[in-house]
Amino acid sequence: MNDLAAAGTFRMGDLIINRMGYGAMQLAGPGVFGPPKDRDAALAVLRAAVEAGVNHIDTSDFYGPHVTNQIIREALHPYREDLVIVTKVGAVRGADASWLPAQSPAELTQAVHDNLRNLGLERLDVVNLRLMGDVHAPADGPLEEQFSALAKLREQGLIRHLGLSNVTARQIDAARKIAPVVTVQNQYNLVHRHDDALVDSLAREGIAYVPFFPLGGFTPIQSDALGDIAAGLGATPMQVALAWLLARSPNLLLIPGTSSLAHLTENLAAAELELPETVKAQLDAIAEAAA
């Protein structure tokens, strides 16, 4: 059994989150579209994650669409009292599996109700407004109308806390003038470090930063140097990449995703991996080389 406590916890609003969590995106079919190839395996991974101590699951109703949330409900409902499910709104899926913006107040409201229904909840713990920007990179632009719509749903009691995804520092500041922001979810990992300054500024504000694609996503991190470092530590390259994120800042919460029990166990074991300062310097050098 992995000791997730080794990674510590972080307070997201009034919620205490184990820093090593789980991202449910890969529970859907290929391309995050349609049903999984093995539904029983998907259910087993979710149950094993929670049994191992994961209390932070990241999802969205546009995964599938609807598929991932329905699997979460089947696997885990009624939910443990300490389980925090974080979802995101702001997109829908086309019939061709495309990702389409859905940012109007009416579309965002519909998305919140879809999440509530498919997860079997009366209130969502955390809802992230996912701006589309350049899909995996933020682009400055107004968000007041969208975030205000979610703030109204929060006032109605349908949402507990609000967050943002794929956003710039300027957009975060604009949103915080409307309602509290407890978390920001942007692309960030060992070699994709454009948000270094943002991570630090959010840490000072007590706001969680949740990196999506912590292992590189659809193009996993590949580095001979990373492989050599991992071998020297008796770990896998992906475990080292996750451990680096945990060591990077105390406000980083991880949500590595997998549909495999073996990979789940491997990912969670990264919570116990300690990186010597010399190794951290070597890993920083990999990032500099990649840049």
PDB file of C-alpha atoms in Angstrom:
ATOM      1  CA  MET A   1       0.000   0.000   0.000  1.00  0.00           C
ATOM      2  CA  ASN A   2       1.390   3.385  -1.009  1.00  0.00           C
ATOM      3  CA  ASP A   3       1.669   6.032   1.682  1.00  0.00           C
ATOM      4  CA  LEU A   4       0.018   9.061   0.092  1.00  0.00           C
ATOM      5  CA  ALA A   5       0.447  10.951   3.358  1.00  0.00           C
ATOM      6  CA  ALA A   6       4.122  11.325   2.464  1.00  0.00           C
ATOM      7  CA  ALA A   7       3.114  13.886  -0.170  1.00  0.00           C
ATOM      8  CA  GLY A   8       1.196  15.968   2.358  1.00  0.00           C
ATOM      9  CA  THR A   9      -2.081  17.823   2.009  1.00  0.00           C
ATOM     10  CA  PHE A  10      -3.245  21.249   0.840  1.00  0.00           C
ATOM     11  CA  ARG A  11      -6.308  23.283   1.761  1.00  0.00           C
ATOM     12  CA  MET A  12      -8.499  24.107  -1.234  1.00  0.00           C
ATOM     13  CA  GLY A  13     -11.016  26.528   0.209  1.00  0.00           C
ATOM     14  CA  ASP A  14     -12.408  24.588   3.175  1.00  0.00           C
ATOM     15  CA  LEU A  15     -11.450  21.226   1.656  1.00  0.00           C
ATOM     16  CA  ILE A  16      -8.369  19.271   2.743  1.00  0.00           C
ATOM     17  CA  ILE A  17      -6.866  17.587  -0.320  1.00  0.00           C
ATOM     18  CA  ASN A  18      -4.238  14.846  -0.429  1.00  0.00           C
ATOM     19  CA  ARG A  19      -1.676  16.228  -2.871  1.00  0.00           C
ATOM     20  CA  MET A  20      -1.559  12.994  -4.862  1.00  0.00           C
ATOM     21  CA  GLY A  21      -4.900  12.644  -6.638  1.00  0.00           C
ATOM     22  CA  TYR A  22      -6.297  10.998  -9.737  1.00  0.00           C
ATOM     23  CA  GLY A  23      -7.395  12.315 -13.138  1.00  0.00           C
ATOM     24  CA  ALA A  24     -10.290  10.413 -14.682  1.00  0.00           C
ATOM     25  CA  MET A  25      -9.903  11.522 -18.308  1.00  0.00           C
ATOM     26  CA  GLN A  26      -8.413   8.229 -19.494  1.00  0.00           C
ATOM     27  CA  LEU A  27     -11.396   6.233 -18.258  1.00  0.00           C
ATOM     28  CA  ALA A  28     -13.294   7.132 -21.434  1.00  0.00           C
ATOM     29  CA  GLY A  29     -12.612   5.527 -24.790  1.00  0.00           C
ATOM     30  CA  PRO A  30      -9.800   6.369 -27.233  1.00  0.00           C
ATOM     31  CA  GLY A  31      -9.443  10.114 -27.724  1.00  0.00           C
ATOM     32  CA  VAL A  32     -11.456  10.620 -24.517  1.00  0.00           C
ATOM     33  CA  PHE A  33     -14.528   9.754 -26.560  1.00  0.00           C
ATOM     34  CA  GLY A  34     -17.112   7.030 -26.134  1.00  0.00           C
ATOM     35  CA  PRO A  35     -17.114   4.163 -23.640  1.00  0.00           C
ATOM     36  CA  PRO A  36     -13.969   2.473 -22.326  1.00  0.00           C
ATOM     37  CA  LYS A  37     -12.757  -0.747 -23.868  1.00  0.00           C
ATOM     38  CA  ASP A  38     -13.072  -2.419 -20.450  1.00  0.00           C
ATOM     39  CA  ARG A  39     -15.666  -0.857 -18.152  1.00  0.00           C
ATOM     40  CA  ASP A  40     -14.947  -3.283 -15.301  1.00  0.00           C
ATOM     41  CA  ALA A  41     -11.282  -2.280 -15.383  1.00  0.00           C
ATOM     42  CA  ALA A  42     -12.246   1.400 -15.245  1.00  0.00           C
ATOM     43  CA  LEU A  43     -14.437   0.762 -12.215  1.00  0.00           C
ATOM     44  CA  ALA A  44     -11.632  -1.195 -10.553  1.00  0.00           C
ATOM     45  CA  VAL A  45      -9.088   1.603 -11.059  1.00  0.00           C
ATOM     46  CA  LEU A  46     -11.368   4.186  -9.447  1.00  0.00           C
ATOM     47  CA  ARG A  47     -12.102   1.969  -6.465  1.00  0.00           C
ATOM     48  CA  ALA A  48      -8.432   1.113  -6.020  1.00  0.00           C
ATOM     49  CA  ALA A  49      -7.468   4.798  -6.112  1.00  0.00           C
ATOM     50  CA  VAL A  50      -9.894   5.699  -3.346  1.00  0.00           C
ATOM     51  CA  GLU A  51      -8.937   2.641  -1.294  1.00  0.00           C
ATOM     52  CA  ALA A  52      -5.298   3.756  -1.568  1.00  0.00           C
ATOM     53  CA  GLY A  53      -6.167   7.124  -0.028  1.00  0.00           C
ATOM     54  CA  VAL A  54      -6.877   9.329  -3.037  1.00  0.00           C
ATOM     55  CA  ASN A  55      -9.503  11.913  -2.043  1.00  0.00           C
ATOM     56  CA  HIS A  56      -9.238  14.212  -5.085  1.00  0.00           C
ATOM     57  CA  ILE A  57     -10.647  13.066  -8.426  1.00  0.00           C
ATOM     58  CA  ASP A  58     -10.546  15.358 -11.443  1.00  0.00           C
ATOM     59  CA  THR A  59     -13.160  14.878 -14.149  1.00  0.00           C
ATOM     60  CA  SER A  60     -15.499  16.604 -16.596  1.00  0.00           C
ATOM     61  CA  ASP A  61     -18.822  15.766 -18.176  1.00  0.00           C
ATOM     62  CA  PHE A  62     -17.288  16.435 -21.595  1.00  0.00           C
ATOM     63  CA  TYR A  63     -15.044  13.386 -21.099  1.00  0.00           C
ATOM     64  CA  GLY A  64     -16.874  10.796 -23.134  1.00  0.00           C
ATOM     65  CA  PRO A  65     -19.075  12.906 -23.088  1.00  0.00           C
ATOM     66  CA  HIS A  66     -20.894  11.874 -19.892  1.00  0.00           C
ATOM     67  CA  VAL A  67     -19.065   8.522 -19.814  1.00  0.00           C
ATOM     68  CA  THR A  68     -16.422   9.321 -17.200  1.00  0.00           C
ATOM     69  CA  ASN A  69     -18.840  10.885 -14.722  1.00  0.00           C
ATOM     70  CA  GLN A  70     -21.235   7.957 -15.078  1.00  0.00           C
ATOM     71  CA  ILE A  71     -18.388   5.527 -14.372  1.00  0.00           C
ATOM     72  CA  ILE A  72     -17.349   7.534 -11.310  1.00  0.00           C
ATOM     73  CA  ARG A  73     -20.908   7.382 -10.013  1.00  0.00           C
ATOM     74  CA  GLU A  74     -21.192   3.646 -10.641  1.00  0.00           C
ATOM     75  CA  ALA A  75     -17.854   2.933  -8.970  1.00  0.00           C
ATOM     76  CA  LEU A  76     -17.992   5.223  -5.945  1.00  0.00           C
ATOM     77  CA  HIS A  77     -21.529   6.447  -5.187  1.00  0.00           C
ATOM     78  CA  PRO A  78     -22.483   6.991  -2.398  1.00  0.00           C
ATOM     79  CA  TYR A  79     -19.245   8.912  -2.053  1.00  0.00           C
ATOM     80  CA  ARG A  80     -16.944   8.936   0.944  1.00  0.00           C
ATOM     81  CA  GLU A  81     -17.386  12.068   3.025  1.00  0.00           C
ATOM     82  CA  ASP A  82     -13.817  13.246   2.387  1.00  0.00           C
ATOM     83  CA  LEU A  83     -13.840  12.592  -1.374  1.00  0.00           C
ATOM     84  CA  VAL A  84     -13.537  15.787  -3.429  1.00  0.00           C
ATOM     85  CA  ILE A  85     -14.631  15.617  -7.062  1.00  0.00           C
ATOM     86  CA  VAL A  86     -13.414  18.524  -9.180  1.00  0.00           C
ATOM     87  CA  THR A  87     -15.018  19.033 -12.577  1.00  0.00           C
ATOM     88  CA  LYS A  88     -14.702  21.545 -15.374  1.00  0.00           C
ATOM     89  CA  VAL A  89     -17.063  23.235 -17.802  1.00  0.00           C
ATOM     90  CA  GLY A  90     -16.606  25.302 -20.928  1.00  0.00           C
ATOM     91  CA  ALA A  91     -16.579  22.783 -23.784  1.00  0.00           C
ATOM     92  CA  VAL A  92     -18.688  20.127 -25.466  1.00  0.00           C
ATOM     93  CA  ARG A  93     -17.821  17.288 -27.825  1.00  0.00           C
ATOM     94  CA  GLY A  94     -18.754  17.181 -31.469  1.00  0.00           C
ATOM     95  CA  ALA A  95     -20.034  14.025 -33.137  1.00  0.00           C
ATOM     96  CA  ASP A  96     -16.559  13.675 -34.671  1.00  0.00           C
ATOM     97  CA  ALA A  97     -14.945  13.740 -31.173  1.00  0.00           C
ATOM     98  CA  SER A  98     -13.862  17.376 -31.645  1.00  0.00           C
ATOM     99  CA  TRP A  99     -13.586  19.734 -28.665  1.00  0.00           C
ATOM    100  CA  LEU A 100     -15.891  22.717 -29.121  1.00  0.00           C
ATOM    101  CA  PRO A 101     -16.175  25.851 -26.948  1.00  0.00           C
ATOM    102  CA  ALA A 102     -19.386  26.093 -24.906  1.00  0.00           C
ATOM    103  CA  GLN A 103     -18.913  29.318 -22.994  1.00  0.00           C
ATOM    104  CA  SER A 104     -22.281  31.096 -22.948  1.00  0.00           C
ATOM    105  CA  PRO A 105     -24.041  31.405 -19.556  1.00  0.00           C
ATOM    106  CA  ALA A 106     -26.752  29.022 -20.791  1.00  0.00           C
ATOM    107  CA  GLU A 107     -24.194  26.426 -21.908  1.00  0.00           C
ATOM    108  CA  LEU A 108     -22.244  26.691 -18.664  1.00  0.00           C
ATOM    109  CA  THR A 109     -25.432  26.333 -16.615  1.00  0.00           C
ATOM    110  CA  GLN A 110     -26.414  23.262 -18.639  1.00  0.00           C
ATOM    111  CA  ALA A 111     -22.964  21.784 -18.098  1.00  0.00           C
ATOM    112  CA  VAL A 112     -23.214  22.231 -14.329  1.00  0.00           C
ATOM    113  CA  HIS A 113     -26.586  20.456 -14.300  1.00  0.00           C
ATOM    114  CA  ASP A 114     -25.192  17.665 -16.512  1.00  0.00           C
ATOM    115  CA  ASN A 115     -22.335  17.153 -14.033  1.00  0.00           C
ATOM    116  CA  LEU A 116     -24.735  17.113 -11.090  1.00  0.00           C
ATOM    117  CA  ARG A 117     -26.985  14.547 -12.769  1.00  0.00           C
ATOM    118  CA  ASN A 118     -24.295  12.205 -14.036  1.00  0.00           C
ATOM    119  CA  LEU A 119     -22.282  12.304 -10.810  1.00  0.00           C
ATOM    120  CA  GLY A 120     -25.393  11.915  -8.671  1.00  0.00           C
ATOM    121  CA  LEU A 121     -24.722  15.038  -6.608  1.00  0.00           C
ATOM    122  CA  GLU A 122     -26.804  17.928  -5.319  1.00  0.00           C
ATOM    123  CA  ARG A 123     -23.776  20.234  -5.136  1.00  0.00           C
ATOM    124  CA  LEU A 124     -20.453  20.091  -6.956  1.00  0.00           C
ATOM    125  CA  ASP A 125     -17.354  20.441  -4.769  1.00  0.00           C
ATOM    126  CA  VAL A 126     -15.305  22.472  -7.254  1.00  0.00           C
ATOM    127  CA  VAL A 127     -16.097  23.643 -10.786  1.00  0.00           C
ATOM    128  CA  ASN A 128     -13.311  24.976 -12.992  1.00  0.00           C
ATOM    129  CA  LEU A 129     -14.150  27.345 -15.818  1.00  0.00           C
ATOM    130  CA  ARG A 130     -12.103  25.892 -18.662  1.00  0.00           C
ATOM    131  CA  LEU A 131     -11.229  28.573 -21.203  1.00  0.00           C
ATOM    132  CA  MET A 132     -10.394  27.203 -24.641  1.00  0.00           C
ATOM    133  CA  GLY A 133      -7.636  29.664 -25.586  1.00  0.00           C
ATOM    134  CA  ASP A 134      -5.241  27.732 -27.824  1.00  0.00           C
ATOM    135  CA  VAL A 135      -6.655  24.422 -26.523  1.00  0.00           C
ATOM    136  CA  HIS A 136      -3.664  23.533 -24.310  1.00  0.00           C
ATOM    137  CA  ALA A 137      -2.280  27.055 -23.847  1.00  0.00           C
ATOM    138  CA  PRO A 138      -4.039  30.086 -22.374  1.00  0.00           C
ATOM    139  CA  ALA A 139      -4.792  33.224 -24.341  1.00  0.00           C
ATOM    140  CA  ASP A 140      -5.805  36.516 -22.764  1.00  0.00           C
ATOM    141  CA  GLY A 141      -9.418  37.505 -23.238  1.00  0.00           C
ATOM    142  CA  PRO A 142     -12.496  38.420 -21.198  1.00  0.00           C
ATOM    143  CA  LEU A 143     -14.037  35.892 -18.837  1.00  0.00           C
ATOM    144  CA  GLU A 144     -16.305  38.086 -16.743  1.00  0.00           C
ATOM    145  CA  GLU A 145     -19.538  36.877 -18.347  1.00  0.00           C
ATOM    146  CA  GLN A 146     -18.633  33.203 -18.010  1.00  0.00           C
ATOM    147  CA  PHE A 147     -17.280  33.406 -14.466  1.00  0.00           C
ATOM    148  CA  SER A 148     -20.196  35.525 -13.297  1.00  0.00           C
ATOM    149  CA  ALA A 149     -22.586  32.847 -14.543  1.00  0.00           C
ATOM    150  CA  LEU A 150     -20.794  30.229 -12.430  1.00  0.00           C
ATOM    151  CA  ALA A 151     -20.664  32.603  -9.465  1.00  0.00           C
ATOM    152  CA  LYS A 152     -24.479  32.842  -9.608  1.00  0.00           C
ATOM    153  CA  LEU A 153     -24.747  29.050  -9.534  1.00  0.00           C
ATOM    154  CA  ARG A 154     -22.421  29.059  -6.531  1.00  0.00           C
ATOM    155  CA  GLU A 155     -24.683  31.566  -4.787  1.00  0.00           C
ATOM    156  CA  GLN A 156     -27.617  29.242  -5.514  1.00  0.00           C
ATOM    157  CA  GLY A 157     -25.831  26.415  -3.694  1.00  0.00           C
ATOM    158  CA  LEU A 158     -25.128  24.237  -6.740  1.00  0.00           C
ATOM    159  CA  ILE A 159     -21.356  24.764  -6.510  1.00  0.00           C
ATOM    160  CA  ARG A 160     -19.173  24.861  -3.408  1.00  0.00           C
ATOM    161  CA  HIS A 161     -15.992  26.405  -4.854  1.00  0.00           C
ATOM    162  CA  LEU A 162     -14.833  27.849  -8.175  1.00  0.00           C
ATOM    163  CA  GLY A 163     -11.609  27.451 -10.076  1.00  0.00           C
ATOM    164  CA  LEU A 164     -10.092  28.218 -13.478  1.00  0.00           C
ATOM    165  CA  SER A 165      -8.371  26.206 -16.183  1.00  0.00           C
ATOM    166  CA  ASN A 166      -6.171  27.193 -19.124  1.00  0.00           C
ATOM    167  CA  VAL A 167      -5.903  30.806 -17.988  1.00  0.00           C
ATOM    168  CA  THR A 168      -3.439  33.673 -17.705  1.00  0.00           C
ATOM    169  CA  ALA A 169      -2.498  35.604 -14.572  1.00  0.00           C
ATOM    170  CA  ARG A 170      -4.561  38.548 -15.845  1.00  0.00           C
ATOM    171  CA  GLN A 171      -7.643  36.348 -16.192  1.00  0.00           C
ATOM    172  CA  ILE A 172      -7.147  34.986 -12.676  1.00  0.00           C
ATOM    173  CA  ASP A 173      -7.078  38.533 -11.307  1.00  0.00           C
ATOM    174  CA  ALA A 174     -10.268  39.382 -13.209  1.00  0.00           C
ATOM    175  CA  ALA A 175     -12.076  36.306 -11.908  1.00  0.00           C
ATOM    176  CA  ARG A 176     -11.068  36.955  -8.300  1.00  0.00           C
ATOM    177  CA  LYS A 177     -12.836  40.303  -8.472  1.00  0.00           C
ATOM    178  CA  ILE A 178     -16.075  38.377  -9.101  1.00  0.00           C
ATOM    179  CA  ALA A 179     -15.755  35.404  -6.713  1.00  0.00           C
ATOM    180  CA  PRO A 180     -13.054  33.513  -4.787  1.00  0.00           C
ATOM    181  CA  VAL A 181     -10.796  31.251  -6.846  1.00  0.00           C
ATOM    182  CA  VAL A 182      -9.507  28.194  -4.984  1.00  0.00           C
ATOM    183  CA  THR A 183      -7.612  26.424  -7.764  1.00  0.00           C
ATOM    184  CA  VAL A 184      -6.000  26.969 -11.158  1.00  0.00           C
ATOM    185  CA  GLN A 185      -5.448  24.119 -13.601  1.00  0.00           C
ATOM    186  CA  ASN A 186      -2.956  24.770 -16.419  1.00  0.00           C
ATOM    187  CA  GLN A 187      -0.527  22.683 -18.411  1.00  0.00           C
ATOM    188  CA  TYR A 188       2.687  22.275 -16.443  1.00  0.00           C
ATOM    189  CA  ASN A 189       5.279  19.552 -16.006  1.00  0.00           C
ATOM    190  CA  LEU A 190       9.005  18.969 -15.771  1.00  0.00           C
ATOM    191  CA  VAL A 191       9.698  20.226 -19.288  1.00  0.00           C
ATOM    192  CA  HIS A 192       6.706  22.556 -19.814  1.00  0.00           C
ATOM    193  CA  ARG A 193       7.353  25.300 -17.270  1.00  0.00           C
ATOM    194  CA  HIS A 194       5.854  28.464 -18.709  1.00  0.00           C
ATOM    195  CA  ASP A 195       3.849  28.914 -15.489  1.00  0.00           C
ATOM    196  CA  ASP A 196       6.812  28.938 -13.088  1.00  0.00           C
ATOM    197  CA  ALA A 197       6.117  32.484 -11.904  1.00  0.00           C
ATOM    198  CA  LEU A 198       2.371  31.819 -11.687  1.00  0.00           C
ATOM    199  CA  VAL A 199       2.901  28.727  -9.524  1.00  0.00           C
ATOM    200  CA  ASP A 200       4.877  30.827  -7.057  1.00  0.00           C
ATOM    201  CA  SER A 201       2.421  33.734  -6.995  1.00  0.00           C
ATOM    202  CA  LEU A 202      -0.541  31.403  -6.406  1.00  0.00           C
ATOM    203  CA  ALA A 203       1.358  29.683  -3.598  1.00  0.00           C
ATOM    204  CA  ARG A 204       1.729  33.043  -1.877  1.00  0.00           C
ATOM    205  CA  GLU A 205      -2.035  33.547  -2.213  1.00  0.00           C
ATOM    206  CA  GLY A 206      -2.867  30.078  -0.848  1.00  0.00           C
ATOM    207  CA  ILE A 207      -4.411  28.991  -4.160  1.00  0.00           C
ATOM    208  CA  ALA A 208      -3.931  25.443  -5.424  1.00  0.00           C
ATOM    209  CA  TYR A 209      -2.222  24.854  -8.752  1.00  0.00           C
ATOM    210  CA  VAL A 210      -3.158  21.605 -10.486  1.00  0.00           C
ATOM    211  CA  PRO A 211      -1.008  20.768 -13.510  1.00  0.00           C
ATOM    212  CA  PHE A 212      -2.805  19.020 -16.311  1.00  0.00           C
ATOM    213  CA  PHE A 213      -0.668  16.695 -18.431  1.00  0.00           C
ATOM    214  CA  PRO A 214       1.761  16.270 -15.467  1.00  0.00           C
ATOM    215  CA  LEU A 215       3.436  13.469 -17.428  1.00  0.00           C
ATOM    216  CA  GLY A 216       3.201  15.145 -20.816  1.00  0.00           C
ATOM    217  CA  GLY A 217      -0.318  14.032 -21.744  1.00  0.00           C
ATOM    218  CA  PHE A 218      -0.771  12.772 -25.287  1.00  0.00           C
ATOM    219  CA  THR A 219       2.987  13.189 -25.866  1.00  0.00           C
ATOM    220  CA  PRO A 220       4.627  11.720 -22.731  1.00  0.00           C
ATOM    221  CA  ILE A 221       7.866  13.234 -21.515  1.00  0.00           C
ATOM    222  CA  GLN A 222      10.789  11.555 -23.281  1.00  0.00           C
ATOM    223  CA  SER A 223      14.338  12.143 -22.066  1.00  0.00           C
ATOM    224  CA  ASP A 224      17.368   9.895 -21.878  1.00  0.00           C
ATOM    225  CA  ALA A 225      18.667  12.044 -19.027  1.00  0.00           C
ATOM    226  CA  LEU A 226      15.409  11.559 -17.108  1.00  0.00           C
ATOM    227  CA  GLY A 227      15.679   7.810 -17.658  1.00  0.00           C
ATOM    228  CA  ASP A 228      19.216   7.773 -16.324  1.00  0.00           C
ATOM    229  CA  ILE A 229      18.241   9.768 -13.230  1.00  0.00           C
ATOM    230  CA  ALA A 230      15.301   7.462 -12.572  1.00  0.00           C
ATOM    231  CA  ALA A 231      17.456   4.355 -12.911  1.00  0.00           C
ATOM    232  CA  GLY A 232      19.862   5.776 -10.368  1.00  0.00           C
ATOM    233  CA  LEU A 233      16.975   6.256  -7.917  1.00  0.00           C
ATOM    234  CA  GLY A 234      15.461   2.834  -8.558  1.00  0.00           C
ATOM    235  CA  ALA A 235      12.313   4.504  -9.899  1.00  0.00           C
ATOM    236  CA  THR A 236      10.572   4.981 -13.232  1.00  0.00           C
ATOM    237  CA  PRO A 237      10.934   8.191 -15.251  1.00  0.00           C
ATOM    238  CA  MET A 238       7.255   9.000 -14.674  1.00  0.00           C
ATOM    239  CA  GLN A 239       7.627   8.562 -10.902  1.00  0.00           C
ATOM    240  CA  VAL A 240      10.539  10.990 -10.927  1.00  0.00           C
ATOM    241  CA  ALA A 241       8.546  13.499 -12.999  1.00  0.00           C
ATOM    242  CA  LEU A 242       5.676  13.325 -10.491  1.00  0.00           C
ATOM    243  CA  ALA A 243       8.017  13.548  -7.502  1.00  0.00           C
ATOM    244  CA  TRP A 244       9.591  16.651  -9.038  1.00  0.00           C
ATOM    245  CA  LEU A 245       6.179  18.301  -9.211  1.00  0.00           C
ATOM    246  CA  LEU A 246       5.460  17.457  -5.561  1.00  0.00           C
ATOM    247  CA  ALA A 247       8.799  18.949  -4.575  1.00  0.00           C
ATOM    248  CA  ARG A 248       8.339  22.014  -6.781  1.00  0.00           C
ATOM    249  CA  SER A 249       5.815  23.837  -4.560  1.00  0.00           C
ATOM    250  CA  PRO A 250       3.471  22.866  -1.698  1.00  0.00           C
ATOM    251  CA  ASN A 251       0.411  24.191  -3.571  1.00  0.00           C
ATOM    252  CA  LEU A 252       0.839  21.737  -6.457  1.00  0.00           C
ATOM    253  CA  LEU A 253      -1.819  18.998  -6.452  1.00  0.00           C
ATOM    254  CA  LEU A 254      -1.297  16.102  -8.845  1.00  0.00           C
ATOM    255  CA  ILE A 255      -3.914  14.308 -10.932  1.00  0.00           C
ATOM    256  CA  PRO A 256      -2.057  11.740 -13.051  1.00  0.00           C
ATOM    257  CA  GLY A 257      -4.540   9.639 -14.979  1.00  0.00           C
ATOM    258  CA  THR A 258      -4.549   6.029 -16.068  1.00  0.00           C
ATOM    259  CA  SER A 259      -6.927   3.212 -16.884  1.00  0.00           C
ATOM    260  CA  SER A 260      -4.435   0.605 -15.630  1.00  0.00           C
ATOM    261  CA  LEU A 261      -4.186  -0.711 -12.076  1.00  0.00           C
ATOM    262  CA  ALA A 262      -0.454  -1.263 -12.516  1.00  0.00           C
ATOM    263  CA  HIS A 263       0.118   2.310 -13.671  1.00  0.00           C
ATOM    264  CA  LEU A 264      -2.078   3.615 -10.854  1.00  0.00           C
ATOM    265  CA  THR A 265       0.108   1.850  -8.295  1.00  0.00           C
ATOM    266  CA  GLU A 266       3.222   3.186 -10.010  1.00  0.00           C
ATOM    267  CA  ASN A 267       1.916   6.750 -10.034  1.00  0.00           C
ATOM    268  CA  LEU A 268       0.812   6.730  -6.402  1.00  0.00           C
ATOM    269  CA  ALA A 269       4.197   5.390  -5.298  1.00  0.00           C
ATOM    270  CA  ALA A 270       5.729   8.671  -6.453  1.00  0.00           C
ATOM    271  CA  ALA A 271       4.303  10.245  -3.283  1.00  0.00           C
ATOM    272  CA  GLU A 272       7.030   8.485  -1.304  1.00  0.00           C
ATOM    273  CA  LEU A 273       9.939   9.284  -3.616  1.00  0.00           C
ATOM    274  CA  GLU A 274      12.350  11.827  -2.178  1.00  0.00           C
ATOM    275  CA  LEU A 275      14.611  13.709  -4.554  1.00  0.00           C
ATOM    276  CA  PRO A 276      18.059  14.841  -3.339  1.00  0.00           C
ATOM    277  CA  GLU A 277      18.967  18.431  -4.141  1.00  0.00           C
ATOM    278  CA  THR A 278      21.583  17.234  -6.619  1.00  0.00           C
ATOM    279  CA  VAL A 279      18.890  15.330  -8.506  1.00  0.00           C
ATOM    280  CA  LYS A 280      16.572  18.361  -8.520  1.00  0.00           C
ATOM    281  CA  ALA A 281      19.380  20.366 -10.119  1.00  0.00           C
ATOM    282  CA  GLN A 282      19.814  17.680 -12.772  1.00  0.00           C
ATOM    283  CA  LEU A 283      16.071  17.710 -13.468  1.00  0.00           C
ATOM    284  CA  ASP A 284      16.073  21.497 -13.781  1.00  0.00           C
ATOM    285  CA  ALA A 285      18.829  21.105 -16.372  1.00  0.00           C
ATOM    286  CA  ILE A 286      16.538  18.809 -18.401  1.00  0.00           C
ATOM    287  CA  ALA A 287      13.885  21.515 -18.392  1.00  0.00           C
ATOM    288  CA  GLU A 288      16.399  24.138 -19.515  1.00  0.00           C
ATOM    289  CA  ALA A 289      17.567  21.899 -22.344  1.00  0.00           C
ATOM    290  CA  ALA A 290      13.986  21.268 -23.449  1.00  0.00           C
ATOM    291  CA  ALA A 291      13.272  25.006 -23.470  1.00  0.00           C
TER     292      ALA A 291
END
